[in-house]
Tab-separated table of C-alpha atoms and ligand atoms in Angstrom:
chain	number	residue	atom	x	y	z
Q	1	MET	CA	52.470	29.064	-82.486
Q	2	SER	CA	48.860	28.998	-84.367
Q	3	LYS	CA	47.265	25.497	-84.468
Q	4	THR	CA	46.235	24.266	-87.518
Q	5	ALA	CA	42.438	23.015	-88.384
Q	6	LEU	CA	41.450	20.261	-90.813
Q	7	ILE	CA	37.408	21.164	-91.769
Q	8	THR	CA	35.597	18.790	-93.852
Q	9	GLY	CA	32.465	20.028	-95.390
Q	10	ILE	CA	34.030	23.352	-95.763
Q	11	THR	CA	31.982	24.457	-98.731
Q	12	GLY	CA	28.573	23.818	-96.442
Q	13	GLN	CA	27.236	26.707	-94.789
Q	14	ASP	CA	28.706	25.626	-91.011
Q	15	GLY	CA	32.453	24.788	-92.323
Q	16	ALA	CA	31.939	28.847	-93.774
Q	17	TYR	CA	30.896	30.440	-90.300
Q	18	LEU	CA	33.569	28.090	-88.259
Q	19	SER	CA	36.791	28.859	-90.577
Q	20	GLN	CA	35.372	32.452	-90.290
Q	21	PHE	CA	35.573	31.379	-86.943
Q	22	LEU	CA	38.525	30.293	-86.220
Q	23	LEU	CA	40.660	32.702	-88.979
Q	24	GLY	CA	39.755	35.089	-86.285
Q	25	LYS	CA	41.473	33.453	-83.662
Q	26	GLY	CA	44.513	32.803	-85.508
Q	27	TYR	CA	44.301	29.325	-87.291
Q	28	ARG	CA	45.615	27.768	-89.655
Q	29	VAL	CA	42.363	26.614	-91.336
Q	30	ILE	CA	42.829	24.001	-93.866
Q	31	GLY	CA	39.161	22.759	-95.915
Q	32	LEU	CA	38.596	19.462	-97.166
Q	33	VAL	CA	36.693	19.607	-100.863
Q	34	ARG	CA	35.898	16.858	-102.659
Q	35	SER	CA	36.773	18.413	-106.270
Q	36	TYR	CA	39.040	20.637	-107.643
Q	37	LEU	CA	37.060	21.015	-110.657
Q	38	ASN	CA	34.210	23.317	-109.110
Q	39	PRO	CA	34.234	23.315	-105.222
Q	40	ARG	CA	31.579	25.362	-104.570
Q	41	LEU	CA	32.961	28.163	-102.750
Q	42	GLU	CA	30.437	30.846	-102.797
Q	43	GLY	CA	30.030	30.963	-99.101
Q	44	LEU	CA	33.485	31.598	-97.851
Q	45	ALA	CA	33.522	34.297	-100.575
Q	46	TYR	CA	30.239	35.474	-98.946
Q	47	LEU	CA	32.417	35.941	-95.774
Q	48	GLY	CA	35.533	37.452	-97.445
Q	49	ILE	CA	37.593	34.416	-96.237
Q	50	ASP	CA	37.964	32.233	-99.564
Q	51	LYS	CA	41.861	33.586	-99.816
Q	52	ASP	CA	42.347	32.826	-96.378
Q	53	VAL	CA	41.733	29.198	-95.951
Q	54	GLU	CA	43.540	26.636	-97.989
Q	55	LEU	CA	41.715	23.921	-99.744
Q	56	GLU	CA	42.944	20.212	-100.130
Q	57	TYR	CA	41.150	17.953	-102.303
Q	58	CYS	CA	40.286	14.905	-100.464
Q	59	ASP	CA	38.151	11.872	-101.280
Q	60	LEU	CA	36.110	10.641	-97.627
Q	61	GLN	CA	35.670	7.691	-98.905
Q	62	ASP	CA	39.127	6.754	-99.387
Q	63	HIS	CA	40.897	5.832	-96.835
Q	64	SER	CA	44.233	5.950	-97.831
Q	65	GLN	CA	43.572	9.734	-99.090
Q	66	ILE	CA	42.731	11.027	-95.356
Q	67	ILE	CA	45.351	8.766	-94.052
Q	68	ASN	CA	47.862	10.882	-95.964
Q	69	LEU	CA	46.232	13.803	-95.884
Q	70	VAL	CA	46.571	13.804	-92.122
Q	71	ALA	CA	50.296	12.702	-91.823
Q	72	ARG	CA	50.934	15.653	-93.939
Q	73	LEU	CA	48.878	18.751	-92.833
Q	74	LYS	CA	49.351	17.786	-89.341
Q	75	PRO	CA	46.338	19.043	-88.086
Q	76	ASP	CA	45.917	19.812	-84.562
Q	77	GLU	CA	42.058	19.500	-84.895
Q	78	ILE	CA	39.644	17.897	-86.961
Q	79	TYR	CA	36.005	19.421	-87.699
Q	80	ASN	CA	34.232	16.747	-90.110
Q	81	LEU	CA	30.942	18.864	-90.568
Q	82	ALA	CA	30.701	16.810	-94.137
Q	83	ALA	CA	27.985	15.128	-94.625
Q	84	GLN	CA	24.722	14.314	-96.733
Q	85	SER	CA	22.641	16.460	-94.190
Q	86	SER	CA	19.186	16.821	-95.527
Q	87	VAL	CA	16.520	14.763	-94.054
Q	88	SER	CA	14.589	15.007	-96.993
Q	89	THR	CA	16.803	13.459	-99.275
Q	90	SER	CA	18.111	11.387	-97.152
Q	91	PHE	CA	14.483	9.491	-97.772
Q	92	ALA	CA	15.075	10.014	-101.711
Q	93	GLN	CA	19.011	8.656	-101.346
Q	94	PRO	CA	19.259	6.246	-97.917
Q	95	ILE	CA	21.509	4.157	-98.811
Q	96	SER	CA	24.478	6.834	-99.881
Q	97	THR	CA	23.150	9.230	-97.214
Q	98	ILE	CA	24.099	6.353	-94.546
Q	99	HIS	CA	27.049	5.059	-95.952
Q	100	PHE	CA	28.820	8.531	-96.245
Q	101	ASN	CA	27.629	9.597	-93.409
Q	102	ILE	CA	29.063	6.205	-91.408
Q	103	ILE	CA	32.260	5.561	-93.627
Q	104	SER	CA	33.906	8.740	-93.471
Q	105	VAL	CA	33.825	9.003	-89.812
Q	106	LEU	CA	35.443	5.495	-89.598
Q	107	TYR	CA	38.196	6.731	-91.546
Q	108	LEU	CA	38.667	9.230	-90.135
Q	109	LEU	CA	39.027	8.269	-86.702
Q	110	GLU	CA	40.872	5.175	-87.992
Q	111	ALA	CA	43.366	7.827	-89.751
Q	112	ILE	CA	43.875	10.061	-86.101
Q	113	LYS	CA	44.244	6.517	-84.260
Q	114	LEU	CA	47.231	5.358	-87.100
Q	115	VAL	CA	48.680	9.124	-87.489
Q	116	ASN	CA	48.773	10.883	-84.521
Q	117	PRO	CA	46.288	9.748	-81.502
Q	118	LYS	CA	46.471	13.485	-80.092
Q	119	ILE	CA	44.533	15.409	-82.847
Q	120	ARG	CA	41.419	16.387	-81.552
Q	121	PHE	CA	38.085	15.344	-83.194
Q	122	TYR	CA	35.242	17.017	-83.650
Q	123	GLN	CA	31.848	15.198	-84.686
Q	124	ALA	CA	29.068	17.117	-86.347
Q	125	SER	CA	25.809	14.934	-84.779
Q	126	SER	CA	21.976	15.790	-84.953
Q	127	SER	CA	19.010	16.496	-83.406
Q	128	GLU	CA	17.545	14.179	-85.581
Q	129	MET	CA	19.351	11.125	-84.044
Q	130	TYR	CA	16.624	11.612	-81.294
Q	131	GLY	CA	13.501	11.703	-83.574
Q	132	LYS	CA	10.645	10.734	-81.442
Q	133	PRO	CA	11.422	11.691	-78.502
Q	134	ALA	CA	9.965	10.016	-75.293
Q	135	SER	CA	10.236	13.707	-73.335
Q	136	LEU	CA	11.172	16.681	-73.895
Q	137	PRO	CA	13.352	18.650	-73.628
Q	138	ILE	CA	15.581	16.344	-75.087
Q	139	LEU	CA	18.998	16.058	-72.950
Q	140	GLU	CA	22.326	14.383	-73.728
Q	141	ASN	CA	21.399	11.233	-72.608
Q	142	SER	CA	17.893	10.987	-73.586
Q	143	VAL	CA	16.816	7.748	-76.262
Q	144	LEU	CA	18.169	8.078	-79.742
Q	145	HIS	CA	15.079	7.107	-81.814
Q	146	PRO	CA	15.996	8.124	-85.056
Q	147	LEU	CA	13.457	8.747	-87.460
Q	148	SER	CA	14.760	8.936	-91.060
Q	149	PRO	CA	18.349	7.277	-93.044
Q	150	TYR	CA	19.512	11.077	-91.677
Q	151	GLY	CA	19.088	10.364	-88.016
Q	152	ILE	CA	20.247	7.089	-88.664
Q	153	SER	CA	23.799	7.827	-90.257
Q	154	LYS	CA	23.756	10.451	-87.705
Q	155	ALA	CA	23.112	8.274	-84.780
Q	156	SER	CA	25.439	5.314	-86.196
Q	157	ALA	CA	27.819	8.190	-86.303
Q	158	HIS	CA	27.749	9.408	-83.089
Q	159	TRP	CA	28.663	6.484	-81.372
Q	160	ILE	CA	31.332	5.461	-83.038
Q	161	ALA	CA	32.964	8.694	-82.883
Q	162	ILE	CA	32.013	7.543	-78.607
Q	163	ASN	CA	33.584	4.549	-79.379
Q	164	TYR	CA	36.703	5.692	-79.998
Q	165	ARG	CA	36.226	8.056	-77.322
Q	166	GLU	CA	36.265	4.859	-74.873
Q	167	VAL	CA	38.021	2.181	-76.089
Q	168	HIS	CA	40.822	3.992	-77.967
Q	169	ASN	CA	40.840	7.421	-75.731
Q	170	LEU	CA	41.089	9.612	-78.586
Q	171	PHE	CA	39.328	13.072	-77.968
Q	172	THR	CA	36.695	12.854	-79.698
Q	173	SER	CA	33.895	15.567	-78.956
Q	174	CYS	CA	30.188	15.500	-80.467
Q	175	GLY	CA	27.990	18.734	-80.852
Q	176	ILE	CA	24.524	17.889	-81.287
Q	177	LEU	CA	23.132	20.566	-82.907
Q	178	PHE	CA	19.229	21.303	-83.466
Q	179	ASN	CA	18.373	23.155	-86.732
Q	180	HIS	CA	20.477	26.725	-87.093
Q	181	GLU	CA	19.992	28.749	-89.836
Q	182	SER	CA	22.077	31.785	-91.626
Q	183	PHE	CA	22.306	33.174	-94.915
Q	184	LEU	CA	24.581	31.004	-96.296
Q	185	ARG	CA	21.650	27.717	-95.617
Q	186	SER	CA	21.443	25.696	-98.585
Q	187	GLU	CA	18.386	26.368	-100.913
Q	188	ASN	CA	16.557	23.267	-99.923
Q	189	PHE	CA	16.098	23.715	-96.274
Q	190	PHE	CA	12.532	24.939	-95.060
Q	191	VAL	CA	13.506	28.522	-93.255
Q	192	LYS	CA	15.963	29.513	-96.253
Q	193	LYS	CA	13.038	28.591	-98.832
Q	194	VAL	CA	10.424	30.621	-97.081
Q	195	LEU	CA	12.616	33.845	-96.923
Q	196	ARG	CA	13.616	33.145	-100.653
Q	197	GLN	CA	10.254	32.411	-101.891
Q	198	SER	CA	8.047	35.222	-99.922
Q	199	ILE	CA	10.668	37.763	-101.524
Q	200	GLU	CA	9.892	36.777	-104.445
Q	201	ILE	CA	5.861	36.865	-103.823
Q	202	LYS	CA	6.751	40.335	-102.488
Q	203	LYS	CA	8.262	40.879	-105.764
Q	204	GLY	CA	5.369	39.405	-108.030
Q	205	LEU	CA	7.697	37.074	-109.162
Q	206	ARG	CA	5.693	34.062	-107.583
Q	207	ASP	CA	2.743	33.506	-107.082
Q	208	CYS	CA	1.891	31.650	-103.759
Q	209	LEU	CA	4.228	29.642	-100.786
Q	210	GLU	CA	3.983	25.864	-100.631
Q	211	VAL	CA	4.072	24.148	-97.856
Q	212	GLY	CA	4.013	20.534	-96.115
Q	213	ASN	CA	3.130	20.103	-92.625
Q	214	ILE	CA	3.827	23.506	-90.667
Q	215	ASP	CA	2.254	22.521	-87.245
Q	216	ILE	CA	5.881	20.998	-86.295
Q	217	ARG	CA	7.544	22.773	-84.028
Q	218	ARG	CA	11.360	22.424	-84.140
Q	219	ASP	CA	14.020	24.500	-81.822
Q	220	PHE	CA	16.226	26.645	-84.448
Q	221	GLY	CA	18.958	29.103	-83.777
Q	222	TYR	CA	21.928	31.198	-85.629
Q	223	ALA	CA	25.000	29.443	-87.401
Q	224	LYS	CA	27.005	31.566	-86.719
Q	225	GLU	CA	26.604	31.082	-82.950
Q	226	TYR	CA	26.312	27.341	-82.993
Q	227	VAL	CA	30.050	27.077	-84.538
Q	228	LYS	CA	31.601	29.131	-81.412
Q	229	ALA	CA	30.552	25.832	-79.280
Q	230	MET	CA	32.082	23.808	-81.514
Q	231	TRP	CA	35.694	25.480	-80.814
Q	232	LEU	CA	34.988	25.637	-77.323
Q	233	MET	CA	34.220	21.531	-77.094
Q	234	LEU	CA	37.610	21.054	-78.377
Q	235	GLN	CA	39.574	23.584	-76.237
Q	236	GLN	CA	38.192	21.681	-72.368
Q	237	ASP	CA	40.427	19.040	-70.892
Q	238	THR	CA	38.377	15.937	-71.203
Q	239	PRO	CA	35.899	15.365	-74.414
Q	240	ASP	CA	32.590	14.972	-74.082
Q	241	ASP	CA	28.582	15.543	-75.778
Q	242	TYR	CA	26.744	18.763	-75.956
Q	243	ILE	CA	23.627	19.766	-77.018
Q	244	ILE	CA	23.332	22.890	-79.006
Q	245	CYS	CA	20.237	24.486	-79.214
Q	246	SER	CA	18.199	27.412	-78.391
Q	247	GLY	CA	16.011	25.656	-75.714
Q	248	LYS	CA	12.873	26.601	-76.859
Q	249	SER	CA	9.969	25.498	-80.232
Q	250	ILE	CA	8.491	27.688	-82.666
Q	251	SER	CA	6.261	26.222	-85.126
Q	252	LEU	CA	6.827	26.165	-89.211
Q	253	ARG	CA	3.603	28.694	-89.092
Q	254	GLU	CA	4.804	30.841	-86.745
Q	255	ILE	CA	8.035	31.445	-89.236
Q	256	ILE	CA	5.926	31.808	-92.653
Q	257	GLU	CA	4.030	34.262	-90.403
Q	258	HIS	CA	6.270	36.514	-89.214
Q	259	ILE	CA	8.368	36.530	-92.462
Q	260	PHE	CA	5.141	37.495	-93.938
Q	261	SER	CA	3.647	39.668	-91.955
Q	262	ARG	CA	7.592	42.193	-92.214
Q	263	LEU	CA	6.891	41.583	-96.360
Q	264	GLY	CA	3.106	42.380	-96.122
Q	265	ILE	CA	1.958	39.283	-97.240
Q	266	PRO	CA	-1.336	38.495	-97.034
Q	267	LEU	CA	-1.582	34.703	-95.522
Q	268	GLU	CA	-4.210	33.839	-98.768
Q	269	LYS	CA	-0.408	33.103	-100.338
Q	270	LEU	CA	0.358	30.023	-97.719
Q	271	VAL	CA	-0.623	26.782	-99.501
Q	272	VAL	CA	-0.577	23.858	-97.482
Q	273	LYS	CA	-0.268	20.693	-99.581
Q	274	LYS	CA	-0.757	16.922	-98.338
Q	275	GLU	CA	1.492	15.278	-100.650
Q	276	LEU	CA	4.268	17.885	-99.031
Q	277	PHE	CA	4.444	16.083	-96.385
Q	278	ARG	CA	7.231	13.923	-94.722
Q	279	PRO	CA	6.597	10.300	-94.636
Q	280	THR	CA	7.417	9.970	-91.237
Q	281	GLU	CA	7.164	13.484	-88.842
Q	282	ILE	CA	7.856	14.512	-85.844
Q	283	MET	CA	6.130	17.035	-83.780
Q	284	ASP	CA	7.818	18.969	-81.688
Q	285	ASN	CA	11.764	18.694	-80.099
Q	286	TYR	CA	13.080	21.054	-78.065
Q	287	GLY	CA	16.688	20.855	-76.222
Q	288	ASP	CA	18.286	21.764	-73.135
Q	289	ASN	CA	21.459	23.413	-73.892
Q	290	SER	CA	22.732	23.316	-70.169
Q	291	ARG	CA	25.944	21.481	-70.377
Q	292	ALA	CA	26.731	23.738	-73.125
Q	293	ARG	CA	26.423	26.617	-70.563
Q	294	THR	CA	27.231	25.424	-67.687
Q	295	ARG	CA	30.360	23.992	-68.881
Q	296	LEU	CA	31.515	25.264	-71.926
Q	297	ASN	CA	30.524	28.717	-70.597
Q	298	TRP	CA	28.703	29.075	-74.003
Q	299	GLU	CA	26.168	31.939	-74.636
Q	300	TYR	CA	23.084	31.730	-76.668
Q	301	SER	CA	19.991	34.387	-75.967
Q	302	LEU	CA	18.310	34.737	-78.843
Q	303	SER	CA	14.697	34.384	-80.164
Q	304	PHE	CA	14.428	33.019	-83.441
Q	305	PHE	CA	12.211	35.926	-84.323
Q	306	ASP	CA	15.774	37.827	-83.884
Q	307	VAL	CA	17.163	35.210	-86.109
Q	308	LEU	CA	14.587	35.785	-88.846
Q	309	ASP	CA	14.455	39.670	-88.834
Q	310	ILE	CA	18.756	39.381	-89.362
Q	311	LEU	CA	17.989	36.664	-91.867
Q	312	LEU	CA	15.071	38.737	-93.348
Q	313	ASP	CA	17.466	41.276	-93.377
Q	314	GLU	CA	20.701	40.192	-95.364
Q	315	GLU	CA	18.366	38.094	-98.022
Q	316	LEU	CA	16.852	41.623	-98.611
Q	317	ARG	CA	20.368	43.684	-99.256
Q	318	ASN	CA	21.402	40.827	-101.334
Z	1	LIG	P1	25.542	21.763	-95.609
Z	1	LIG	O1	25.248	23.232	-95.816
Z	1	LIG	O2	24.773	21.046	-96.550
Z	1	LIG	O3	27.042	21.132	-96.148
Z	1	LIG	C1	27.301	20.061	-95.905
Z	1	LIG	C2	29.115	19.862	-96.663
Z	1	LIG	O4	28.850	18.418	-96.151
Z	1	LIG	C3	29.206	20.099	-97.597
Z	1	LIG	O5	30.734	20.906	-97.843
Z	1	LIG	C4	29.752	19.187	-98.701
Z	1	LIG	O6	30.147	19.694	-99.367
Z	1	LIG	C5	29.940	18.496	-97.353
Z	1	LIG	N1	29.422	16.676	-98.270
Z	1	LIG	C6	28.123	16.030	-98.643
Z	1	LIG	N2	28.284	15.114	-99.086
Z	1	LIG	C7	29.827	14.815	-99.157
Z	1	LIG	C8	30.493	13.970	-100.043
Z	1	LIG	N3	30.036	12.850	-100.298
Z	1	LIG	N4	31.290	13.598	-99.822
Z	1	LIG	C9	32.246	14.900	-99.437
Z	1	LIG	N5	31.743	15.988	-98.790
Z	1	LIG	C10	30.315	16.155	-98.933
Z	1	LIG	O7	25.479	21.255	-94.131
Z	1	LIG	P2	25.822	22.370	-92.525
Z	1	LIG	O8	24.634	22.871	-92.230
Z	1	LIG	O9	26.916	23.194	-92.854
Z	1	LIG	O10	26.105	21.548	-91.581
Z	1	LIG	C11	27.247	20.981	-91.517
Z	1	LIG	C12	27.316	19.664	-90.527
Z	1	LIG	O11	26.128	19.795	-89.493
Z	1	LIG	C13	26.563	18.285	-91.408
Z	1	LIG	O12	27.349	16.918	-91.226
Z	1	LIG	C14	24.882	18.144	-90.950
Z	1	LIG	O13	24.784	16.889	-91.408
Z	1	LIG	C15	25.560	18.762	-89.363
Z	1	LIG	N6	24.341	19.478	-89.053
Z	1	LIG	C16	23.661	20.185	-89.465
Z	1	LIG	C17	22.478	21.284	-88.469
Z	1	LIG	C18	21.968	22.295	-89.306
Z	1	LIG	O14	20.585	22.670	-88.827
Z	1	LIG	N7	21.926	23.221	-90.273
Z	1	LIG	C19	22.150	20.454	-87.322
Z	1	LIG	C20	22.454	19.163	-86.832
Z	1	LIG	C21	23.330	18.965	-87.208
Z	1	LIG	P3	29.894	20.174	-101.352
Z	1	LIG	O15	30.157	21.522	-101.189
Z	1	LIG	O16	30.831	19.369	-102.321
Z	1	LIG	O17	28.655	19.651	-101.596
């Protein structure tokens, strides 16, 4: 009998790629959307799976609705991807980011505990929890030192998921994902913004690319490959937490230079603006994905320059 997966945040980048992957595995995929009126279904439509996933309206801040839905839909696995996911937005909206990103996790775990403690739960944790790393590479047990409201919310949610595993014996696994990109990434994220605006410069629709601090380095990967690790985590005999990353960092400057060079744009079109620098900034981070490789058999070998080429070609085609 096929398994049922319930996905929160199905309208986001990871929700769409994870749905595609799970449908390929024969799952019944049910996505929770926050409104029936105008759910953002472009990502699912782009992947050609908008007719294959079932949608349910759910306010993830309404505990009784979550309990009723979990009881009615009887999922085998819940993938919790819904979150206010932007670090920059979290500085503008610290209270709602922290409130939603934490309370929704608590409500989901309480619903599992009350309705069926056998349901397996995936929590979308983030490298932003480590913030200012004491040493590199970052490992699963590195000290958490978040530098943004987003990082704080993810660190709290992460510990809540671990607590329900340790105290209530639930199968909760946290995927600690580092930045991962795709065609479906929202426009307010760096790589997508650079790709879109560089193409506009190439077409003469924009004069220059305005950026903040581009000497920071990050560990970037490809979303389509990272969602496979989410599924693998819930197929293990025991729950655990796993860092999912490429293992290497690349500077934002190198990303821009690669895209400019592929499009034949001169570097004079790059404008660094101090007012776009973030209030707190992590200069470098990269992780160690050994646990995921050895225990999950998760494989990842793409360099981010390979990923940029895939994304640029896809962006140009669309
Ligand atoms: P995304 O594209 O920004 O999608 C976020 C999803 O959360 C959307 O479906 C959005 O729904 C939903 N959401 C946001 N606020 C909500 C609210 N108040 N109520 C209900 N739903 C809400 O994010 P993503 O890149 O797919 O990331 C998936 C998860 O992984 C997130 O939890 C993110 O924090 C985490 N993560 C991402 C990365 C990364 O590099 N992408 C790295 C580490 C961790 P709407 O469409 O209705 O807005």
